[in-house]
Tab-separated table of C-alpha atoms and ligand atoms in Angstrom:
chain	number	residue	atom	x	y	z
A	162	MET	CA	102.667	76.933	67.831
A	163	LEU	CA	105.044	77.224	70.801
A	164	VAL	CA	105.509	80.672	72.322
A	165	LEU	CA	108.230	81.578	74.794
A	166	GLY	CA	106.886	84.201	77.212
A	167	ILE	CA	109.164	86.503	79.200
A	168	GLU	CA	107.966	88.697	82.078
A	169	THR	CA	110.158	91.106	84.086
A	170	SER	CA	107.885	94.102	84.703
A	171	CYS	CA	108.445	94.348	88.459
A	172	ASP	CA	110.174	91.996	90.895
A	173	GLU	CA	109.453	88.587	89.414
A	174	THR	CA	111.647	87.090	86.701
A	175	SER	CA	109.505	84.663	84.780
A	176	ALA	CA	109.666	82.579	81.592
A	177	SER	CA	107.117	80.159	80.216
A	178	VAL	CA	106.438	77.965	77.210
A	179	VAL	CA	102.789	77.840	76.130
A	180	GLU	CA	101.344	75.781	73.280
A	181	ASN	CA	98.701	77.403	71.058
A	182	GLY	CA	97.881	79.999	73.712
A	183	LYS	CA	96.276	77.368	75.925
A	184	LYS	CA	98.511	74.615	77.218
A	185	ILE	CA	101.138	75.666	79.750
A	186	LEU	CA	104.205	73.457	79.215
A	187	SER	CA	106.242	75.351	81.816
A	188	ASN	CA	105.926	78.497	83.918
A	189	ILE	CA	109.014	79.362	85.967
A	190	VAL	CA	108.858	82.304	88.389
A	191	ALA	CA	111.904	83.513	90.348
A	192	SER	CA	110.663	85.779	93.112
A	193	GLN	CA	112.763	88.592	94.590
A	194	ILE	CA	110.691	89.018	97.768
A	195	ASP	CA	113.670	88.248	100.045
A	196	ILE	CA	115.689	91.101	98.556
A	197	HIS	CA	112.966	93.760	98.734
A	198	SER	CA	111.149	92.820	101.933
A	199	LYS	CA	113.727	94.433	104.194
A	200	PHE	CA	113.067	97.745	102.411
A	201	GLY	CA	109.276	97.410	102.706
A	202	GLY	CA	108.778	97.634	98.934
A	203	VAL	CA	110.420	97.042	95.563
A	204	VAL	CA	113.731	98.906	95.079
A	205	PRO	CA	113.862	99.393	91.287
A	206	GLU	CA	117.659	99.320	90.892
A	207	LEU	CA	117.983	96.128	92.941
A	208	ALA	CA	115.144	94.569	90.933
A	209	SER	CA	116.918	95.282	87.614
A	210	ARG	CA	120.188	93.831	88.874
A	211	LYS	CA	118.500	90.662	90.092
A	212	HIS	CA	116.652	90.264	86.777
A	213	ILE	CA	120.042	90.315	85.002
A	214	GLN	CA	121.246	87.458	87.203
A	215	ASN	CA	118.024	85.468	86.915
A	216	ILE	CA	116.892	85.873	83.342
A	217	ILE	CA	119.073	83.289	81.549
A	218	PRO	CA	118.712	80.554	84.215
A	219	VAL	CA	114.942	81.145	84.314
A	220	ILE	CA	114.583	80.886	80.509
A	221	THR	CA	116.825	77.809	80.438
A	222	SER	CA	114.722	76.231	83.146
A	223	ALA	CA	111.447	77.082	81.335
A	224	LEU	CA	112.722	75.414	78.149
A	225	SER	CA	114.000	72.310	79.925
A	226	SER	CA	110.844	71.910	82.058
A	227	ALA	CA	108.791	72.073	78.860
A	228	ASN	CA	111.121	69.513	77.349
A	229	VAL	CA	111.889	71.720	74.351
A	230	SER	CA	114.855	73.678	73.008
A	231	LEU	CA	114.996	77.151	71.488
A	232	ASP	CA	114.869	75.495	68.061
A	233	ASP	CA	111.309	74.327	68.821
A	234	ILE	CA	110.057	77.820	69.695
A	235	ASP	CA	107.944	79.636	67.054
A	236	GLY	CA	107.767	83.112	68.570
A	237	ILE	CA	108.653	85.239	71.574
A	238	ALA	CA	106.281	87.377	73.666
A	239	VAL	CA	107.764	89.798	76.155
A	240	THR	CA	106.169	92.263	78.568
A	241	GLN	CA	106.652	95.752	77.161
A	242	GLY	CA	104.856	97.648	79.952
A	243	PRO	CA	103.463	99.001	82.173
A	244	GLY	CA	106.177	98.420	84.746
A	245	LEU	CA	109.574	99.533	85.999
A	246	VAL	CA	111.672	100.641	83.049
A	247	GLY	CA	114.913	99.068	84.267
A	248	SER	CA	113.192	95.753	84.960
A	249	LEU	CA	111.304	95.764	81.644
A	250	LEU	CA	114.520	96.446	79.738
A	251	ILE	CA	116.156	93.237	80.982
A	252	GLY	CA	113.332	91.082	79.644
A	253	ILE	CA	113.070	93.049	76.404
A	254	SER	CA	116.831	93.039	75.692
A	255	THR	CA	117.018	89.301	76.304
A	256	ALA	CA	113.957	88.653	74.128
A	257	LYS	CA	115.419	90.746	71.310
A	258	ALA	CA	118.764	88.951	71.540
A	259	LEU	CA	117.015	85.569	71.283
A	260	SER	CA	114.817	86.809	68.440
A	261	PHE	CA	117.849	88.060	66.513
A	262	ALA	CA	119.953	84.960	67.145
A	263	LYS	CA	117.193	82.528	66.217
A	264	GLY	CA	115.311	84.590	63.611
A	265	LEU	CA	112.098	84.408	65.650
A	266	PRO	CA	109.172	86.855	65.542
A	267	ILE	CA	108.760	88.930	68.694
A	268	VAL	CA	105.813	90.833	70.184
A	269	GLY	CA	105.691	93.349	73.029
A	270	VAL	CA	102.779	92.559	75.340
A	271	ASN	CA	100.744	94.799	77.619
A	272	HIS	CA	101.132	93.378	81.133
A	273	LEU	CA	97.480	94.074	82.022
A	274	GLU	CA	96.257	92.347	78.895
A	275	GLY	CA	98.330	89.396	80.107
A	276	HIS	CA	96.520	89.431	83.460
A	277	ILE	CA	93.130	89.509	81.688
A	278	TYR	CA	94.252	86.577	79.508
A	279	SER	CA	95.328	84.496	82.544
A	280	ASN	CA	91.736	83.266	83.001
A	281	TYR	CA	91.651	81.785	79.486
A	282	LEU	CA	94.629	79.561	80.333
A	283	GLU	CA	92.641	77.587	82.880
A	284	HIS	CA	88.991	78.024	81.931
A	285	SER	CA	88.220	76.692	78.468
A	286	ASP	CA	84.523	77.588	79.026
A	287	LEU	CA	85.291	81.312	79.467
A	288	LYS	CA	83.832	83.260	76.537
A	289	PRO	CA	83.589	87.015	75.956
A	290	PRO	CA	81.849	89.341	76.529
A	291	PHE	CA	82.725	89.643	80.203
A	292	ILE	CA	83.812	92.103	82.852
A	293	SER	CA	87.393	91.802	84.049
A	294	LEU	CA	88.398	93.287	87.382
A	295	VAL	CA	92.178	93.673	87.158
A	296	VAL	CA	93.570	94.209	90.644
A	297	SER	CA	97.304	94.287	91.191
A	298	GLY	CA	100.035	96.250	92.931
A	299	GLY	CA	99.950	98.908	90.241
A	300	HIS	CA	96.392	98.810	88.854
A	301	THR	CA	92.744	98.595	89.778
A	302	ASP	CA	90.792	98.592	86.543
A	303	LEU	CA	87.335	97.488	85.475
A	304	ILE	CA	87.487	96.420	81.876
A	305	TYR	CA	84.772	95.257	79.517
A	306	VAL	CA	86.118	92.518	77.263
A	307	GLY	CA	84.064	92.485	74.063
A	308	ILE	CA	83.460	89.679	71.596
A	309	GLY	CA	85.868	91.102	69.028
A	310	GLU	CA	89.363	89.716	69.468
A	311	ARG	CA	91.268	91.944	71.898
A	312	GLU	CA	88.363	94.364	72.180
A	313	TYR	CA	88.600	96.205	75.479
A	314	GLU	CA	86.725	99.090	77.008
A	315	LYS	CA	87.903	100.696	80.205
A	316	LEU	CA	84.954	101.301	82.506
A	317	GLY	CA	86.673	102.467	85.665
A	318	GLN	CA	89.973	102.748	87.446
A	319	THR	CA	91.477	103.862	90.713
A	320	MET	CA	91.784	107.583	91.256
A	321	ASP	CA	94.790	107.154	93.559
A	322	ASP	CA	96.284	103.986	95.091
A	323	ALA	CA	95.870	100.559	93.510
A	324	ALA	CA	94.178	97.890	95.634
A	325	GLY	CA	97.414	95.884	96.047
A	326	GLU	CA	99.291	99.062	96.914
A	327	ALA	CA	96.712	99.755	99.664
A	328	PHE	CA	97.259	96.244	101.063
A	329	ASP	CA	101.026	96.787	101.013
A	330	LYS	CA	100.833	100.230	102.644
A	331	VAL	CA	98.413	99.152	105.383
A	332	ALA	CA	100.649	96.151	106.154
A	333	LYS	CA	103.526	98.599	106.499
A	334	LEU	CA	101.489	100.771	108.903
A	335	LEU	CA	100.811	97.660	110.968
A	336	ASP	CA	104.470	96.612	110.730
A	337	LEU	CA	103.542	93.279	109.202
A	338	GLY	CA	106.133	92.963	106.413
A	339	TYR	CA	106.160	92.899	102.610
A	340	PRO	CA	104.304	92.136	100.377
A	341	GLY	CA	101.321	93.069	102.507
A	342	GLY	CA	98.524	91.418	100.505
A	343	PRO	CA	99.178	87.780	101.400
A	344	ILE	CA	100.068	88.702	105.023
A	345	ILE	CA	96.851	90.694	105.583
A	346	ASP	CA	94.867	87.957	103.837
A	347	LYS	CA	96.224	85.329	106.265
A	348	LEU	CA	95.888	87.506	109.364
A	349	SER	CA	92.314	88.483	108.439
A	350	LYS	CA	91.217	84.904	109.023
A	351	GLU	CA	91.939	85.409	112.751
A	352	GLY	CA	90.186	88.787	112.975
A	353	ASN	CA	86.658	90.163	113.021
A	354	PRO	CA	85.825	91.977	109.751
A	355	LYS	CA	83.083	93.938	111.522
A	356	ALA	CA	85.247	95.073	114.465
A	357	ILE	CA	86.073	98.473	112.934
A	358	SER	CA	83.852	100.316	110.522
A	359	PHE	CA	86.274	101.601	107.862
A	360	PRO	CA	84.840	103.604	104.946
A	361	ARG	CA	83.740	101.955	101.692
A	362	PRO	CA	85.091	104.622	99.320
A	363	TYR	CA	82.920	105.392	96.269
A	364	VAL	CA	80.814	102.286	96.834
A	365	TRP	CA	77.473	104.013	96.202
A	366	ASP	CA	78.944	106.469	93.732
A	367	HIS	CA	77.522	106.113	90.217
A	368	SER	CA	80.916	105.861	88.585
A	369	LEU	CA	82.909	102.671	88.304
A	370	ASN	CA	86.023	104.304	89.716
A	371	PHE	CA	87.815	103.422	92.928
A	372	SER	CA	89.772	105.275	95.595
A	373	PHE	CA	91.853	103.642	98.291
A	374	SER	CA	94.086	106.363	99.693
A	375	GLY	CA	91.361	107.687	102.063
A	376	LEU	CA	90.827	104.179	103.391
A	377	LYS	CA	94.548	103.867	104.065
A	378	THR	CA	94.406	107.194	105.960
A	379	ALA	CA	91.397	105.931	107.948
A	380	VAL	CA	93.492	102.952	109.067
A	381	LEU	CA	96.354	105.285	109.992
A	382	ASN	CA	93.999	107.547	111.987
A	383	TYR	CA	92.574	104.550	113.799
A	384	ILE	CA	96.069	103.414	114.814
A	385	VAL	CA	97.199	106.912	115.880
A	386	ASN	CA	94.023	107.515	117.923
A	387	ALA	CA	94.278	104.144	119.625
A	388	GLN	CA	97.920	104.799	120.494
A	389	LYS	CA	97.082	108.267	121.874
A	390	THR	CA	94.313	106.953	124.097
A	391	GLY	CA	96.262	103.889	125.159
A	392	GLN	CA	93.735	101.558	123.525
A	393	TYR	CA	94.839	98.007	122.656
A	394	ILE	CA	95.153	97.507	118.896
A	395	ASN	CA	93.974	94.120	117.742
A	396	THR	CA	96.012	93.804	114.535
A	397	ALA	CA	93.968	90.900	113.210
A	398	ASP	CA	90.750	92.929	113.586
A	399	VAL	CA	92.298	95.921	111.816
A	400	ALA	CA	93.505	93.667	108.975
A	401	ALA	CA	90.134	91.894	108.664
A	402	SER	CA	88.138	95.153	108.773
A	403	PHE	CA	90.408	96.823	106.199
A	404	GLN	CA	90.248	93.797	103.886
A	405	ALA	CA	86.445	93.647	104.204
A	406	SER	CA	86.230	97.263	103.089
A	407	VAL	CA	88.438	96.749	100.001
A	408	VAL	CA	86.645	93.534	99.109
A	409	ASP	CA	83.185	95.116	99.419
A	410	VAL	CA	84.055	97.983	97.106
A	411	LEU	CA	85.753	95.778	94.501
A	412	THR	CA	82.874	93.305	94.504
A	413	GLU	CA	80.025	95.810	94.308
A	414	LYS	CA	81.686	97.778	91.504
A	415	ALA	CA	82.348	94.620	89.472
A	416	ILE	CA	78.691	93.573	89.852
A	417	LYS	CA	77.554	97.073	88.878
A	418	ALA	CA	79.787	96.959	85.772
A	419	ALA	CA	78.235	93.636	84.743
A	420	GLU	CA	74.739	95.111	85.209
A	421	ILE	CA	75.581	98.174	83.124
A	422	LYS	CA	77.153	96.174	80.298
A	423	LYS	CA	74.506	93.419	80.548
A	424	THR	CA	77.071	90.612	80.613
A	425	ASP	CA	76.583	87.377	82.522
A	426	THR	CA	80.262	86.768	83.293
A	427	ILE	CA	82.832	88.383	85.574
A	428	THR	CA	86.536	87.541	85.874
A	429	ILE	CA	89.099	88.730	88.376
A	430	ALA	CA	92.822	88.824	87.669
A	431	GLY	CA	96.108	90.184	89.064
A	432	GLY	CA	97.856	89.698	92.400
A	433	VAL	CA	94.888	90.803	94.541
A	434	ALA	CA	92.704	88.189	92.793
A	435	ALA	CA	94.618	85.740	95.035
A	436	ASN	CA	92.872	87.271	98.054
A	437	SER	CA	90.717	84.646	99.745
A	438	GLY	CA	88.218	87.234	101.033
A	439	LEU	CA	87.732	88.666	97.535
A	440	ARG	CA	87.332	85.210	95.964
A	441	GLU	CA	84.772	84.259	98.613
A	442	ARG	CA	82.726	87.474	98.504
A	443	MET	CA	82.727	87.595	94.706
A	444	SER	CA	81.583	83.964	94.578
A	445	GLU	CA	78.703	84.698	97.000
A	446	ARG	CA	77.557	87.847	95.191
A	447	CYS	CA	77.860	86.274	91.736
A	448	GLN	CA	75.854	83.278	92.865
A	449	GLU	CA	73.153	85.525	94.386
A	450	SER	CA	72.953	87.658	91.259
A	451	GLY	CA	73.286	84.877	88.689
A	452	TYR	CA	76.701	85.759	87.252
A	453	LYS	CA	79.357	83.270	86.211
A	454	LEU	CA	82.653	83.979	87.967
A	455	PHE	CA	86.147	82.971	86.915
A	456	TYR	CA	89.459	83.537	88.662
A	457	PRO	CA	92.894	82.015	88.054
A	458	SER	CA	94.750	79.596	90.319
A	459	LEU	CA	97.063	81.385	92.756
A	460	LYS	CA	100.173	80.974	90.587
A	461	LEU	CA	98.483	82.678	87.648
A	462	CYS	CA	97.129	85.589	89.745
A	463	THR	CA	100.523	87.076	90.529
A	464	ASP	CA	103.024	88.002	87.832
A	465	ASN	CA	103.959	85.142	85.517
A	466	ALA	CA	105.114	84.645	81.936
A	467	ALA	CA	102.437	82.091	80.976
A	468	MET	CA	99.845	84.864	80.668
A	469	ILE	CA	102.285	86.840	78.493
A	470	ALA	CA	102.923	83.843	76.215
A	471	GLY	CA	99.141	83.261	76.059
A	472	ILE	CA	98.135	86.674	74.762
A	473	GLY	CA	101.404	86.793	72.782
A	474	TYR	CA	100.211	83.742	70.846
A	475	ILE	CA	97.041	85.588	69.762
A	476	MET	CA	99.134	88.565	68.650
A	477	LEU	CA	101.739	86.469	66.824
A	478	LYS	CA	99.124	84.258	65.159
A	479	ASN	CA	97.394	87.283	63.693
A	480	SER	CA	100.679	89.092	63.032
A	481	LEU	CA	98.883	91.963	64.726
A	482	GLU	CA	101.735	93.785	66.283
A	483	ASN	CA	104.774	92.025	65.049
A	484	ASN	CA	107.526	94.064	66.585
A	485	ASP	CA	111.085	94.106	65.425
A	486	LEU	CA	114.355	94.847	67.120
A	487	GLU	CA	113.195	98.448	67.628
A	488	LEU	CA	110.927	97.179	70.438
A	489	ASP	CA	111.420	99.342	73.530
A	490	SER	CA	110.112	99.377	77.081
A	491	ASP	CA	107.066	101.507	77.835
A	492	ALA	CA	106.612	102.248	81.546
A	493	ILE	CA	103.029	103.501	81.154
A	494	LYS	CA	101.958	101.362	78.223
A	495	ARG	CA	98.215	101.605	77.611
A	496	PHE	CA	95.871	99.365	75.718
A	497	LYS	CA	95.638	100.351	72.091
A	498	PHE	CA	92.051	99.156	71.940
A	499	TYR	CA	90.651	100.982	74.906
A	500	LYS	CA	87.466	102.933	74.343
A	501	LYS	CA	87.225	105.286	77.309
A	502	ILE	CA	83.769	106.256	78.531
B	129	LIG	O1	99.939	91.252	89.774
B	129	LIG	P1	101.029	91.374	90.781
B	129	LIG	O2	101.843	90.132	91.086
B	129	LIG	O3	102.053	92.488	90.366
B	129	LIG	C1	101.641	93.677	89.758
B	129	LIG	O4	101.361	93.658	88.542
B	129	LIG	O5	101.539	94.670	90.521
B	129	LIG	O6	100.371	91.933	92.120
B	129	LIG	C2	101.115	92.168	93.272
B	129	LIG	C3	100.185	92.731	94.314
B	129	LIG	C4	100.900	93.170	95.603
B	129	LIG	O7	100.436	94.451	95.963
B	129	LIG	C5	100.467	92.109	96.609
B	129	LIG	O8	100.404	92.601	97.944
B	129	LIG	C6	99.086	91.752	96.092
B	129	LIG	O9	99.229	91.736	94.702
B	129	LIG	N1	98.658	90.409	96.576
B	129	LIG	C7	97.590	90.231	97.366
B	129	LIG	C8	97.532	88.848	97.670
B	129	LIG	N2	98.571	88.245	97.018
B	129	LIG	C9	99.246	89.220	96.350
B	129	LIG	N3	96.690	91.119	97.856
B	129	LIG	C10	95.729	90.645	98.674
B	129	LIG	N4	95.626	89.331	99.007
B	129	LIG	C11	96.492	88.407	98.537
B	129	LIG	N5	96.376	87.128	98.884
B	130	LIG	ZN1	100.935	92.146	87.461
C-alpha cells in the first residue's frame, strides 16, 4: 500500500511517499527558514503564502522521486493539527482536492502522533510498550506508548514554554538568529556547560511535567546583570550551560517515566531530538540504567511528511478514522486515545 503524506503544520512544506508504513520512497521538505529568520520566528501569514507556492511542486517532486504517479497511490494522509491554522489549511485543501479528483481515501493525522511514529520508520526492532519524549517547537510531552495499536497515555507536559521554544527564545536573547535550536547546539560545542549554574526546573519534582520559562528568565537575568556590571559575556558558555540544563531535565524525566511505567525502552522525537547534547546524555543515562534508546536520523526529527504517511498507513489500513471531504484543520488537535493521569 502506497501512502502519500502531506505536512504543512508550521513552516515546512513536505510531501512523502511511504510503502506499507515502513519504506520511505521519497521525503521532500521545502524549508522556509530564509523567509522567517529575519523576523526571529515564524510569521503565520507568510508561512501560509509560501505553502501555497510550494505545495504542488513539493508533491510533484515527492511522486517523481519515488518513481510513482498519483495513479499508484492508495491513500492520502495529511496533518490535521496541532499547528498554524492557515498553514494546515493549505495541506488539507490540497489533500482533499487530490482525494476528490482521484477517488482516494484520506485521513487527518495528529502531528505529534507522526513524530512518535518517526522512530518506527528507521528502527524495525522498536516494539511497544515504550516511553516517547516528544520535544519540538510547540510541544514537550512524555507519552507512554502501549502495546495496543495507537494506545497512548500522556504522562507529563510542559507547563509553559516548549523545549524548542526555549532554545529559540534564548538564541534570540543572545542575538544568535533563528531557529535557535541548531545554532545553540553548534555553539555549545565551543562552550563550557558547567560555566554558569542555570536552574534545572522541576527536575526533582515528583511529577513528569516540565517548565522552561523560568530558565529562559534566568538566562535573561544573567545577561542583564553581566551587562550592568560590565562583565564579559561568553556566549558559547551561556549556550552550553543553558543547553545542559534543558538536556538534564529532559533526560531525567524520561528515565523517571520509564521507571514508573516499568518499560525497558525510551524514544525521543521532534525537532529537539536532533540536539547532539540530548542524544549524547540520553545515550549515557540509558546505557547506565539498562534502557534501550531510539531516536530518528536528523531529517526525521524535524517536521517531515514521511512520519505522517507512516502513521497514516496504520489509520488507513484499519479504516480507523477514514475522513471525507469534511476534514478540517484543528489548531489544537489532541490525541483521541490519551488517558490523562
Ligand atoms: O518538530 P519541529 O521541526 O517543529 C515543530 O513541530 O515544532 O521542531 C522545531 C524545533 C525548533 O524550536 C528548533 O529550534 C528545534 O526544534 N531544533 C533544535 C535542534 N534542531 C531543531 N533544538 C535543539 N537542538 C537542535 N539541534
Ligand atoms: Zn513537529
